[in-house]
mmCIF file of C-alpha atoms and ligand atoms in Angstrom:
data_model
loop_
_atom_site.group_PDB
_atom_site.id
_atom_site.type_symbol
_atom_site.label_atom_id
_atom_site.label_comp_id
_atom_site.label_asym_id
_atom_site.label_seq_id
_atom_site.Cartn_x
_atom_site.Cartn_y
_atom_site.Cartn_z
ATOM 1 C CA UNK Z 4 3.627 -10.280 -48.575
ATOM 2 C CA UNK Z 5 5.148 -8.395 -45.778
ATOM 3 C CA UNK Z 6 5.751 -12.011 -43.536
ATOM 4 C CA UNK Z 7 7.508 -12.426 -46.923
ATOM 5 C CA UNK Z 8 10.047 -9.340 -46.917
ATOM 6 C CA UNK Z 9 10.659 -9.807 -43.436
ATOM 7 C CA UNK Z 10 12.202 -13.553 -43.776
ATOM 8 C CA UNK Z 11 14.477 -12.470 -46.401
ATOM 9 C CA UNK Z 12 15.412 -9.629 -43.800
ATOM 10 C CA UNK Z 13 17.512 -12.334 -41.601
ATOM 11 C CA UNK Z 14 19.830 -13.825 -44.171
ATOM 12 C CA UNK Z 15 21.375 -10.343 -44.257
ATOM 13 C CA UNK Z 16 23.546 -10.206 -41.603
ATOM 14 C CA UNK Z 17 23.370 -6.769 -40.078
ATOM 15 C CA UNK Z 18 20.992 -5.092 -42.598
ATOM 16 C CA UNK Z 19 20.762 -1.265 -42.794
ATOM 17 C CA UNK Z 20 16.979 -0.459 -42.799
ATOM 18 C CA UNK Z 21 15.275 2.861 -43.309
ATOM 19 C CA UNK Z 22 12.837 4.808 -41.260
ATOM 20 C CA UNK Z 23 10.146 3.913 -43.457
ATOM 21 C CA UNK Z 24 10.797 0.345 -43.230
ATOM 22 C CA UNK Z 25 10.949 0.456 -39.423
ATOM 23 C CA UNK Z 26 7.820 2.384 -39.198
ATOM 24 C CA UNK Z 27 6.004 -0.572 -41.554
ATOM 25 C CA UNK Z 28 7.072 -2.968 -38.840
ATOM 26 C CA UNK Z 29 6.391 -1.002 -36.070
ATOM 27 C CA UNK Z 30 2.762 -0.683 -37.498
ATOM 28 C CA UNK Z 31 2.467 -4.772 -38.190
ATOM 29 C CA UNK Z 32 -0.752 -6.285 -36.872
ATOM 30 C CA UNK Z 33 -1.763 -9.739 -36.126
ATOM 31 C CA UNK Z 34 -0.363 -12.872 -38.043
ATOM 32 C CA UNK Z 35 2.056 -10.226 -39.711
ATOM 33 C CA UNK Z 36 2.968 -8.804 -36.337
ATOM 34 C CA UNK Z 37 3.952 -12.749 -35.345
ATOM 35 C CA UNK Z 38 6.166 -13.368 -38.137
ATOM 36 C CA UNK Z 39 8.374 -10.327 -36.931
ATOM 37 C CA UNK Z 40 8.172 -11.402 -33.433
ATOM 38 C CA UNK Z 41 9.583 -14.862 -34.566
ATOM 39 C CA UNK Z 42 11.931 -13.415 -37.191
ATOM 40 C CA UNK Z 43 13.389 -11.301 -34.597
ATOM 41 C CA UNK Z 44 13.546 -14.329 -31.974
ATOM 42 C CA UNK Z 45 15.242 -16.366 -34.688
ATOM 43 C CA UNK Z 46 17.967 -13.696 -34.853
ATOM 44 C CA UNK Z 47 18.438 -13.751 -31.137
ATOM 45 C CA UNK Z 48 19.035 -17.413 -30.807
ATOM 46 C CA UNK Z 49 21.135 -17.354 -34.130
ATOM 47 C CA UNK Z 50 23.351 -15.040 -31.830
ATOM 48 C CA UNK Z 51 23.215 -16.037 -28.374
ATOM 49 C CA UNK Z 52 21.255 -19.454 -28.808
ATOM 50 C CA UNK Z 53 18.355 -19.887 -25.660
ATOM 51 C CA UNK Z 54 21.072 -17.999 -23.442
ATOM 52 C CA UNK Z 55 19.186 -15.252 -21.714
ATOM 53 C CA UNK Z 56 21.511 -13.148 -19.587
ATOM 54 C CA UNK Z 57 20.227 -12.389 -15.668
ATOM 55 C CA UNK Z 58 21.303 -8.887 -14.451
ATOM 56 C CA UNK Z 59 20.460 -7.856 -10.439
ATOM 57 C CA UNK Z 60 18.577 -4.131 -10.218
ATOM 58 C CA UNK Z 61 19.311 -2.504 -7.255
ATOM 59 C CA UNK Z 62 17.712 0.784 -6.712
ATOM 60 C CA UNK Z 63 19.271 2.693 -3.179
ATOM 61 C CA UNK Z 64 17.959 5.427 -3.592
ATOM 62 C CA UNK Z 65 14.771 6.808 -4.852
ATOM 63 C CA UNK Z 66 15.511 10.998 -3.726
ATOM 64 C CA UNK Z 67 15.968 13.034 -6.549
ATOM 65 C CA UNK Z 68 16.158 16.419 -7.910
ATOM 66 C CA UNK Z 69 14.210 16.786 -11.211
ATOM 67 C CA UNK Z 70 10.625 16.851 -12.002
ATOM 68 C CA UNK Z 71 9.897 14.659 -15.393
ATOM 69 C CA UNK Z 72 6.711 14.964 -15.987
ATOM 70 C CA UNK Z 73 5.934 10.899 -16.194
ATOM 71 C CA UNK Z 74 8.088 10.063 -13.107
ATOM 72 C CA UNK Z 75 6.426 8.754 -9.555
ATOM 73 C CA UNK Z 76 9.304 9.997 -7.601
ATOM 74 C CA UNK Z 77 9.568 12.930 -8.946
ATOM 75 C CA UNK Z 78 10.755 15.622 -6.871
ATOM 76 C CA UNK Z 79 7.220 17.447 -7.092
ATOM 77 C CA UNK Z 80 6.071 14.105 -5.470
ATOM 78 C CA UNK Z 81 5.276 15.081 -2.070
ATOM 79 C CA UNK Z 82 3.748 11.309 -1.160
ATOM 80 C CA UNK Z 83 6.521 9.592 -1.585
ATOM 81 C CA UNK Z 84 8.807 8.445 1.715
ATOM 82 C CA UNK Z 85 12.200 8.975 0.021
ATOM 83 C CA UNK Z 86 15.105 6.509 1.556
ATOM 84 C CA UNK Z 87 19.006 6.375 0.651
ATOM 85 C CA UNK Z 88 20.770 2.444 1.355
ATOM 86 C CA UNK Z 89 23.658 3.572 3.241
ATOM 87 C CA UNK Z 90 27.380 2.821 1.695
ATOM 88 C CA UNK Z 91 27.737 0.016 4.224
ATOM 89 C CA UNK Z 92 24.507 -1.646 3.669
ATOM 90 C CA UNK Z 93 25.229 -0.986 -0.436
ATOM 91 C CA UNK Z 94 28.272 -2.790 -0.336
ATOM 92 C CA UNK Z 95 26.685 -5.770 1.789
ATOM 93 C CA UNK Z 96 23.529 -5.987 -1.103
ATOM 94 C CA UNK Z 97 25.687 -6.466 -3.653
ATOM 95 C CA UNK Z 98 28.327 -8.548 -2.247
ATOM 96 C CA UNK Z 99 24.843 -10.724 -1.236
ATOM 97 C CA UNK Z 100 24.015 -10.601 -5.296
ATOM 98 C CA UNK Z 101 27.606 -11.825 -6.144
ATOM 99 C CA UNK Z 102 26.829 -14.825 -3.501
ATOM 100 C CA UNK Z 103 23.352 -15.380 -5.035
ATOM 101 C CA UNK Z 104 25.626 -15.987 -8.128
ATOM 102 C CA UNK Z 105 24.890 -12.803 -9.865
ATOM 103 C CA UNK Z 106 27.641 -11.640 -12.090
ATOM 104 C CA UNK Z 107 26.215 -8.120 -13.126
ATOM 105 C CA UNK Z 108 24.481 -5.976 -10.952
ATOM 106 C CA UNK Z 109 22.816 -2.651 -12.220
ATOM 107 C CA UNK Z 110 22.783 0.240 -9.165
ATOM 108 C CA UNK Z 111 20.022 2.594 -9.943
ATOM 109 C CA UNK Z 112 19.153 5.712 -8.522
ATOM 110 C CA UNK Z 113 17.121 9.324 -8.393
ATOM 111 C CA UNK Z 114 19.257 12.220 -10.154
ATOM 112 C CA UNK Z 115 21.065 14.100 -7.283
ATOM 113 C CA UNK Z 116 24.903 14.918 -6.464
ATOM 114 C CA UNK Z 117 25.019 14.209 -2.731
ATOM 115 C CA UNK Z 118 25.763 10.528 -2.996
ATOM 116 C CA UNK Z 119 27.971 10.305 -5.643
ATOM 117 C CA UNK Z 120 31.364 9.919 -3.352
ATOM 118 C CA UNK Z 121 29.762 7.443 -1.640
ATOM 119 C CA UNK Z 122 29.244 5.096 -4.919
ATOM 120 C CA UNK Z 123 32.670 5.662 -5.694
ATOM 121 C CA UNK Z 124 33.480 3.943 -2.442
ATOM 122 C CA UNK Z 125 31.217 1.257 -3.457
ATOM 123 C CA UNK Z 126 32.478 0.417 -6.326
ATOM 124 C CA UNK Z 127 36.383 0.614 -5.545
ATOM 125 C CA UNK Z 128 35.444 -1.914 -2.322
ATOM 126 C CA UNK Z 129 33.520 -4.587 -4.355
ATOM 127 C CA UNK Z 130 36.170 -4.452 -7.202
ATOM 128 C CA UNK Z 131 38.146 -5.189 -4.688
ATOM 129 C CA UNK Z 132 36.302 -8.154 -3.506
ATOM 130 C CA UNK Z 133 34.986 -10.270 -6.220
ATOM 131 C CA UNK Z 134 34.881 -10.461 -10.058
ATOM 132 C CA UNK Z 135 30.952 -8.840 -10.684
ATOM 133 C CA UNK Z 136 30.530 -6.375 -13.517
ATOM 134 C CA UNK Z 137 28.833 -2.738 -12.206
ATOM 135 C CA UNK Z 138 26.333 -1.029 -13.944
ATOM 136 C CA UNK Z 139 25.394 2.673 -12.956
ATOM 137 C CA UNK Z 140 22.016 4.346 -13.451
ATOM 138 C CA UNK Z 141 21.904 7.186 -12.228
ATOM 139 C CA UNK Z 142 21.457 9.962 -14.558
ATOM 140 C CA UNK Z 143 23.547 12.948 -15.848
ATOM 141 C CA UNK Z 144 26.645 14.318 -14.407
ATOM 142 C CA UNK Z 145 29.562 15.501 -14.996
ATOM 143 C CA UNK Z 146 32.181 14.374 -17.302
ATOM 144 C CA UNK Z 147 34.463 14.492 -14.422
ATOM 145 C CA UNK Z 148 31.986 12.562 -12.551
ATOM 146 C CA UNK Z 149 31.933 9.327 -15.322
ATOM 147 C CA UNK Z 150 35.562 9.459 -15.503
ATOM 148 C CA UNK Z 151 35.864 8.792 -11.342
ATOM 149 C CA UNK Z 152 33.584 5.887 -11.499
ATOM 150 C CA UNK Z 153 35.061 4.647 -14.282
ATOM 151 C CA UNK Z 154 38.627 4.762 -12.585
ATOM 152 C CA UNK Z 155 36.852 2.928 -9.346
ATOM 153 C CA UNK Z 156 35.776 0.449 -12.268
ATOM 154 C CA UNK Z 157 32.332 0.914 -13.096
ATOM 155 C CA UNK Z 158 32.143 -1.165 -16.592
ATOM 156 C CA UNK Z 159 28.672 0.249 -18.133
ATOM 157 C CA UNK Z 160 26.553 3.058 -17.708
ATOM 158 C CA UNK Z 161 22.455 3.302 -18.507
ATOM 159 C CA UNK Z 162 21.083 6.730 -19.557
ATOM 160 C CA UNK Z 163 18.047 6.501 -21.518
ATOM 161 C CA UNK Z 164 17.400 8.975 -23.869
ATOM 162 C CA UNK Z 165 13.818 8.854 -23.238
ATOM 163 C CA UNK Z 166 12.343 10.066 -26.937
ATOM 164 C CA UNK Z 167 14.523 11.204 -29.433
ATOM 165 C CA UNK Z 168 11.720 13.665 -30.870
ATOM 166 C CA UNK Z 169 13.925 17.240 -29.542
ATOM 167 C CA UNK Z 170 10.319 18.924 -28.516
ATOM 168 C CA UNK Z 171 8.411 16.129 -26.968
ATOM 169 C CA UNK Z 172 12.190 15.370 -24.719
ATOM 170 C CA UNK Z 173 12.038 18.975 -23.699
ATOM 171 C CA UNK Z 174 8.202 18.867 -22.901
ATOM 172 C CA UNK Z 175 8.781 16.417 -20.425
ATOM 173 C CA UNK Z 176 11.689 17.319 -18.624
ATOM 174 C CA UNK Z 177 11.646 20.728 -17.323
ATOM 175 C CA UNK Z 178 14.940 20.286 -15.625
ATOM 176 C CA UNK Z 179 16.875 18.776 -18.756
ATOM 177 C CA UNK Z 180 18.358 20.310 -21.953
ATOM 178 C CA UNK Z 181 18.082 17.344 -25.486
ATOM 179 C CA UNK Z 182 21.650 18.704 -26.382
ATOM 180 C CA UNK Z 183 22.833 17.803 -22.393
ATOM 181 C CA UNK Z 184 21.698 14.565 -22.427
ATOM 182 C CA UNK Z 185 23.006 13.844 -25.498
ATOM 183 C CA UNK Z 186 26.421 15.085 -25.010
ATOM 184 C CA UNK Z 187 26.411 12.903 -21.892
ATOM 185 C CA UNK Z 188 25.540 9.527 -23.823
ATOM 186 C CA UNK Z 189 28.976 10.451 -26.253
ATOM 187 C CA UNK Z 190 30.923 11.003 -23.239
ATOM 188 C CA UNK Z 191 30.142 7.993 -21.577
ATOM 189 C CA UNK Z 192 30.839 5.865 -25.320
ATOM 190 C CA UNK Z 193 34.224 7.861 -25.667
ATOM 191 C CA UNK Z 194 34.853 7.187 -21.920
ATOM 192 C CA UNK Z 195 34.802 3.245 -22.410
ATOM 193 C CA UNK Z 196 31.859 2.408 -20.919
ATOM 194 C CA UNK Z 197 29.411 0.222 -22.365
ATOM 195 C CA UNK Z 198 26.456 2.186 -22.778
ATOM 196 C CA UNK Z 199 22.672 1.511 -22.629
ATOM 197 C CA UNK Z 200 20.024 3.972 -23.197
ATOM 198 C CA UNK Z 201 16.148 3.715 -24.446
ATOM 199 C CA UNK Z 202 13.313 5.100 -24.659
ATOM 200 C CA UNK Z 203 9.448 4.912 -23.344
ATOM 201 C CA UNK Z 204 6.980 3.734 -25.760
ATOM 202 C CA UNK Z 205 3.387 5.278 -26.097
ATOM 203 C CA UNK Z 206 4.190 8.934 -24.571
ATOM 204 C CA UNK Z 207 1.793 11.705 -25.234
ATOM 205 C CA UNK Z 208 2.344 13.235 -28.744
ATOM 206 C CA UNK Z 209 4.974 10.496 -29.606
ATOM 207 C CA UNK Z 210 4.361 9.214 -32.842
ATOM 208 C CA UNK Z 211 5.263 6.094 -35.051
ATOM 209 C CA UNK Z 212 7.686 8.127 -36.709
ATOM 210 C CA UNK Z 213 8.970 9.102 -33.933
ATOM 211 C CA UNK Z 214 9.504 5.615 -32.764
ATOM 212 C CA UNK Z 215 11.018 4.635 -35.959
ATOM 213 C CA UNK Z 216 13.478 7.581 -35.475
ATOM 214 C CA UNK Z 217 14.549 6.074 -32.069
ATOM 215 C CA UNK Z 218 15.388 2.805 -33.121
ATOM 216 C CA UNK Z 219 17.415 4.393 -36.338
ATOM 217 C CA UNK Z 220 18.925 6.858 -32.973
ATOM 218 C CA UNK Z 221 20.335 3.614 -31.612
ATOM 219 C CA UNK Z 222 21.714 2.034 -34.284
ATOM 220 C CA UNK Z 223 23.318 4.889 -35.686
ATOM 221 C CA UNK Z 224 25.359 5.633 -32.537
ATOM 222 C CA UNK Z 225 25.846 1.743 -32.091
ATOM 223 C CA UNK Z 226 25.095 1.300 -28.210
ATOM 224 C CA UNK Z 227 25.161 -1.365 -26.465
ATOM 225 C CA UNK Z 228 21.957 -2.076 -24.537
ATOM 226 C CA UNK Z 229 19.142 -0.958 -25.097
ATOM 227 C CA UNK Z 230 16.049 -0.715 -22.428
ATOM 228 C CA UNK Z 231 12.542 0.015 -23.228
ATOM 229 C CA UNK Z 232 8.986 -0.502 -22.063
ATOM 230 C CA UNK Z 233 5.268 1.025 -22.231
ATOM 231 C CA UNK Z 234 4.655 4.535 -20.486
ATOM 232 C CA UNK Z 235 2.773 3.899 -17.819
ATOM 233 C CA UNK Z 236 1.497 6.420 -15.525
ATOM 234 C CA UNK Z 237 1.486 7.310 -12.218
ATOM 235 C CA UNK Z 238 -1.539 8.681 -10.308
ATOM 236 C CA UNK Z 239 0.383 11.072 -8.917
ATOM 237 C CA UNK Z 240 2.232 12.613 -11.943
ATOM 238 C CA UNK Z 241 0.775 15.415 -14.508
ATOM 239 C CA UNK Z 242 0.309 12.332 -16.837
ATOM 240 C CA UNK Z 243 -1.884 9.915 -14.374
ATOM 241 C CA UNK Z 244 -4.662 10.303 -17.414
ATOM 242 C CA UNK Z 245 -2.396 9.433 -20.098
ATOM 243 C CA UNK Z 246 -3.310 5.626 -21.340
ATOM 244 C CA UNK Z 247 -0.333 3.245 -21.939
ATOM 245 C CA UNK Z 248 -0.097 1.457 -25.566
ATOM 246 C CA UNK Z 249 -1.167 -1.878 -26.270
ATOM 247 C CA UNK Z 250 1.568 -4.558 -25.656
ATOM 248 C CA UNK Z 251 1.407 -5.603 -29.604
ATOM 249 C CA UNK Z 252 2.954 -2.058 -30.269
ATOM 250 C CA UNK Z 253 5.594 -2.416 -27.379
ATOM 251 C CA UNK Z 254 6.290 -6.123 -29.275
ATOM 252 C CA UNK Z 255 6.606 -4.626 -32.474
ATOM 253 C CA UNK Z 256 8.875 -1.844 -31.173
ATOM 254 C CA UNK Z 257 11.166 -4.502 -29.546
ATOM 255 C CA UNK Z 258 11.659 -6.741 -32.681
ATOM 256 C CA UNK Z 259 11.895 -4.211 -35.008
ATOM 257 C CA UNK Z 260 14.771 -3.100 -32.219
ATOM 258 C CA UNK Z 261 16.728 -6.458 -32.819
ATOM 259 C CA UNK Z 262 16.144 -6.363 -36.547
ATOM 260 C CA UNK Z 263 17.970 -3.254 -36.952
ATOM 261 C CA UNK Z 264 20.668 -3.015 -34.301
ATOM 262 C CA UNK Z 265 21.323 -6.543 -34.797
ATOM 263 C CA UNK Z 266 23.673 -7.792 -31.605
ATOM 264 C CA UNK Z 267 22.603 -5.269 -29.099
ATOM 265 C CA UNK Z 268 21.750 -6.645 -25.215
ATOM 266 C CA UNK Z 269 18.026 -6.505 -25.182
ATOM 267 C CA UNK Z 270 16.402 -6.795 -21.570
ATOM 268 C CA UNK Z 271 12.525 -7.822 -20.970
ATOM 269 C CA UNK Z 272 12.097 -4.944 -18.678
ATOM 270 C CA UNK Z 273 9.867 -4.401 -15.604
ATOM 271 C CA UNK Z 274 7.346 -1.919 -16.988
ATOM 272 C CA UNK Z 275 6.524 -4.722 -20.046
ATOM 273 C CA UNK Z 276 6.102 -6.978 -17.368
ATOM 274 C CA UNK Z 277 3.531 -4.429 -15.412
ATOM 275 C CA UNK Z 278 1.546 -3.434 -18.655
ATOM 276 C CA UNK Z 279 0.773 -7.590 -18.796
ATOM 277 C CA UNK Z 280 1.758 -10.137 -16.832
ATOM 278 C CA UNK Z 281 3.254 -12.541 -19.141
ATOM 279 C CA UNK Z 282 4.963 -9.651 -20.718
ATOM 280 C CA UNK Z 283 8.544 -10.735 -19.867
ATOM 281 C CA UNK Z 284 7.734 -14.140 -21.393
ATOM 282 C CA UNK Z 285 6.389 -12.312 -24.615
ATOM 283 C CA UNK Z 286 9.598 -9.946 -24.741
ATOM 284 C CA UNK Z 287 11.970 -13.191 -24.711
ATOM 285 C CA UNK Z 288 10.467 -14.736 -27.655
ATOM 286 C CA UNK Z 289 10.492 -11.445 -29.538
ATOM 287 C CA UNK Z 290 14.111 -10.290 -29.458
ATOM 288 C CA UNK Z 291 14.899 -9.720 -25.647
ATOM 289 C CA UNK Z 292 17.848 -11.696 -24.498
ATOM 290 C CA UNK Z 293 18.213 -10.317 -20.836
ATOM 291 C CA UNK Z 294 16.227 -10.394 -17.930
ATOM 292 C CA UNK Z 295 16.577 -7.875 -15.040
ATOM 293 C CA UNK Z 296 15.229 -8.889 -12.039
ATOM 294 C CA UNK Z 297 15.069 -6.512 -8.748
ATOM 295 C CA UNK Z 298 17.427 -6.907 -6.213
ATOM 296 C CA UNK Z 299 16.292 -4.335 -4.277
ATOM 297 C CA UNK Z 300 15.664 -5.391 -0.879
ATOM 298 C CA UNK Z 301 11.941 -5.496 0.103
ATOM 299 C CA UNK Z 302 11.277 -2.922 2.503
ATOM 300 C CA UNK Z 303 12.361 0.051 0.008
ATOM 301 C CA UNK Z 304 10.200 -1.441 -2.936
ATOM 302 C CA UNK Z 305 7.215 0.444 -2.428
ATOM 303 C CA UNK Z 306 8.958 3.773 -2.418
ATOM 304 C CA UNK Z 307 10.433 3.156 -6.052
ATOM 305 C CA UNK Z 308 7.416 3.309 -7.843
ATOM 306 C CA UNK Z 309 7.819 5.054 -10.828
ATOM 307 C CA UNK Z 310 4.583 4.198 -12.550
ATOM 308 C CA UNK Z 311 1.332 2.106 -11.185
ATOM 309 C CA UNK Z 312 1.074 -1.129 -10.089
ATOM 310 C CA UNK Z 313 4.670 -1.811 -10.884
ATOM 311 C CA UNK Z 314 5.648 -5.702 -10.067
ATOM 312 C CA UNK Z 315 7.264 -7.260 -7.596
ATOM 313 C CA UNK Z 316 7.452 -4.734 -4.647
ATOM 314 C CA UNK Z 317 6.362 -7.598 -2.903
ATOM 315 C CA UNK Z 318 8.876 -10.331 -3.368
ATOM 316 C CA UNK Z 319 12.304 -11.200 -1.029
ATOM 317 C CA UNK Z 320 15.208 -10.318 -3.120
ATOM 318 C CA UNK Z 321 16.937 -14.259 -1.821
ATOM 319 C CA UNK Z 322 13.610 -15.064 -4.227
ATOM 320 C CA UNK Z 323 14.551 -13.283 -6.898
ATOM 321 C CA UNK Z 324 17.039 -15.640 -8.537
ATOM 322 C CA UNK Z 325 14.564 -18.469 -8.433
ATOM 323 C CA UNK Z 326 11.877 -16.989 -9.823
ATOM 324 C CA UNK Z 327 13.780 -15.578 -12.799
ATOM 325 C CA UNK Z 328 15.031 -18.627 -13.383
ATOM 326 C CA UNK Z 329 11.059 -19.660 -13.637
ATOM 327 C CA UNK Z 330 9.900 -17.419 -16.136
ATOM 328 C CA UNK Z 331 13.013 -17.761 -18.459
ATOM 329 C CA UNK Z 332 12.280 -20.896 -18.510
ATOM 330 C CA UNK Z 333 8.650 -20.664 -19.042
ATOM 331 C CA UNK Z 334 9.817 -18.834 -21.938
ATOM 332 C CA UNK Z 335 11.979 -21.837 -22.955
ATOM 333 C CA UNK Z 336 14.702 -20.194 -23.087
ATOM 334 C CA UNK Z 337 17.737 -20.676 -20.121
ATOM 335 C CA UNK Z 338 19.493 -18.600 -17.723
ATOM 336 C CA UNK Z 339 22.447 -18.002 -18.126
ATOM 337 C CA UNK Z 340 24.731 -16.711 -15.286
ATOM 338 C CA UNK Z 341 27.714 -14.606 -17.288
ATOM 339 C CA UNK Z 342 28.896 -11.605 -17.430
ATOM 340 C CA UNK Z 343 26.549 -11.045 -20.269
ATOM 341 C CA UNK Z 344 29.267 -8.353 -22.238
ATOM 342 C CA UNK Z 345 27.990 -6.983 -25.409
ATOM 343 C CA UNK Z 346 29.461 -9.538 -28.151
ATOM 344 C CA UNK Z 347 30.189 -8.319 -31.198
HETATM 345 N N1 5AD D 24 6.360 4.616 -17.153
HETATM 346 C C1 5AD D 24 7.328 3.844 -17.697
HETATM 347 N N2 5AD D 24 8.642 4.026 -17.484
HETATM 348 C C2 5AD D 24 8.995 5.031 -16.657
HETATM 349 N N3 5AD D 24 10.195 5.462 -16.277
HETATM 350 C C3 5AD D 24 10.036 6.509 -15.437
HETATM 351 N N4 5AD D 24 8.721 6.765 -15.275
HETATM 352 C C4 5AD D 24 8.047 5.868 -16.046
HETATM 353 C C5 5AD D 24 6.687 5.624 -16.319
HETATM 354 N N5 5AD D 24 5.714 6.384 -15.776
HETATM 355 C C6 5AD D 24 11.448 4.923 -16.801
HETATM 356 C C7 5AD D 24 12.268 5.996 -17.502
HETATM 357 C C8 5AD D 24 13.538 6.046 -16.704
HETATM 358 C C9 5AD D 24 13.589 4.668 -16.101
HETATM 359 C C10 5AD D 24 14.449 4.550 -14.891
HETATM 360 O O1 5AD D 24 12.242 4.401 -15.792
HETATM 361 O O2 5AD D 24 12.533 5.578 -18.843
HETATM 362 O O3 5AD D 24 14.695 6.285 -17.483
HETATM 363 FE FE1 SF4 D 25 14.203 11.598 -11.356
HETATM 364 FE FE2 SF4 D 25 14.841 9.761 -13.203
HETATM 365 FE FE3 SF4 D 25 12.328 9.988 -12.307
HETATM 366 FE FE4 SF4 D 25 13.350 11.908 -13.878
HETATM 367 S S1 SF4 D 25 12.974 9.725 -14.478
HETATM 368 S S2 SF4 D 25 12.165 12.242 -11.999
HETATM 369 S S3 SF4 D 25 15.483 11.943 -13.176
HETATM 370 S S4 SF4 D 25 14.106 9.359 -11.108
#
């Protein structure tokens, strides 16, 4: 009956849906569970066809300032060797991205200040050079802040809200305030940035309501991209006993995601890919239509754990184009190398 409801779900372009019919999907199992994975895949390809977008991670620098309580390089963290990529060598890894025929690179780091002049730099250099879109991850700061990067020419900006449930947010993050973080996400929107944000899946206390709340979150305030994955958790974190959810429920989550905020820019992430290993595979035939490899070259892998067993701390970023272009296409879907703007 439900595999039912669900078809009739596509012909309605953009469809509002409530939180109770979010939290039905979000709690399909089995064959039921399929039919929304292939409803939402349909959807995808009736927007972007087999396209998947490829965007380059690069994460220089894993030193930062705040404690969340799920984080493996947290500053509480004392076993972790922190390291910083230098400007120079910054500008030289992604100028090596553009000439591995990236056109979007995402540069991720720890929350701290000290570094933030630098990337400025960065940014105003390879803008100068080549034609590559430039993502920033790197947490909160000032409004001041956004609008210098954006004037170097930073195009988007990912800040995941991490849950949207007020209490469990400030459980977590001892350093952070909800209002803060969401007051940062608006300033980045009204600054012209496109603007990603997510959430984990499967944290202590969260709940399917909860889940269902996030989803309504990003629709409501119409972002752009949207980046999710399991909880995993780090021995060496005040949640290394907390389990991580089943991969069905991060499934569900991800094409009940598509469903409702219909043309968003939906990666496979790394952590789906950790909790099972043909979880990026899974993710592209349930709504996903980017893939984010790392770019991060190998020697500073091992120091960006932020969860267990994460994948490919091993591999040579010249790899990393290849084999994405693998598993896409295990997928059966096809790379695309584009810009990979939100279309609307
Ligand atoms: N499990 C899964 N994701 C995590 N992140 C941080 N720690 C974990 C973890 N233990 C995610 C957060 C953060 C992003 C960079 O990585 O959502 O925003
Ligand atoms: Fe730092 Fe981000 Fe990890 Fe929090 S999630 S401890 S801000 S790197």
């Amino acid at each position: 009956m439900f595999t039912h409801s669900i078809r009739r779900y596509s012909l309605t372009v953009n469809k509002v849906y409530s939180l109770s019919e979010i939290k039905e999907m979000l709690l399909l199992e089995e064959e039921e569970a399929f039919a929304l994975y292939e409803e939402a895949n349909s959807l995808t390809e009736k927007l972007f066809g087999k396209s998947i977008f490829v965007r380059g991670i690069i994460e220089f620098s894993n030193v930062c300032a705040k404690n969340c309580l799920y984080c493996g390089i947290r500053r509480g963290n004392k076993n972790v060797k922190r390291y910083h990529i230098g400007k120079e060598d910054l500008k030289k890894i992604i100028m090596d991205a553009h000439n591995d025929n990236f056109k979007t690179i995402v540069l991720q780091s720890g929350e701290v200040d000290v570094y933030d002049n630098d990337i400025t730099e960065v940014i105003e250099y390879v803008k100068s050079k080549c034609d590559i879109a430039i993502t920033l991850s790197m947490g909160e700061k000032s409004r001041e802040q956004y609008i210098e990067w954006k004037n170097a020419g930073a195009d988007r900006y990912l800040l995941r809200i991490e849950t949207t449930n007020r209490k469990l947010f400030e459980n977590l993050h001892p350093d952070d305030d909800f209002d803060n973080r969401l007051k940062s996400l608006m300033t980045l929107k009204e600054l012209g940035y496109e603007v990603g944000t997510g959430v984990m899946i499967g944290l202590p206390k969260q709940t399917e309501e909860d889940l269902a709340s996030d989803i309504l979150f990003f629709k409501e305030n119409d972002f752009d991209m949207l980046g999710v994955g399991p909880f995993i958790p780090h021995n060496e974190t005040p949640l290394r006993d907390i389990k991580s959810v089943n991969m069905s429920m991060v499934l569900n989550f991800l094409s009940a995601m598509r469903l409702v905020t219909y043309d968003t820019n939906i990666p496979a992430t790394t952590s789906m890919a950790t909790l099972d290993k043909e979880g990026r595979e899974k993710a592209l035939n349930a709504g996903a239509n980017v893939i984010m490899p790392n770019y991060t070259p190998q020697k500073y892998r091992e120091s960006y754990k932020l969860y267990d067993n994460k994948i490919c701390t091993k591999e040579d970023a010249e790899h990393t184009m290849e084999f994405t272009k693998k598993t896409v296409e295990r997928a059966g879907k096809v790379l695309v190398l584009e810009r990979g703007d939100r279309r609307r």
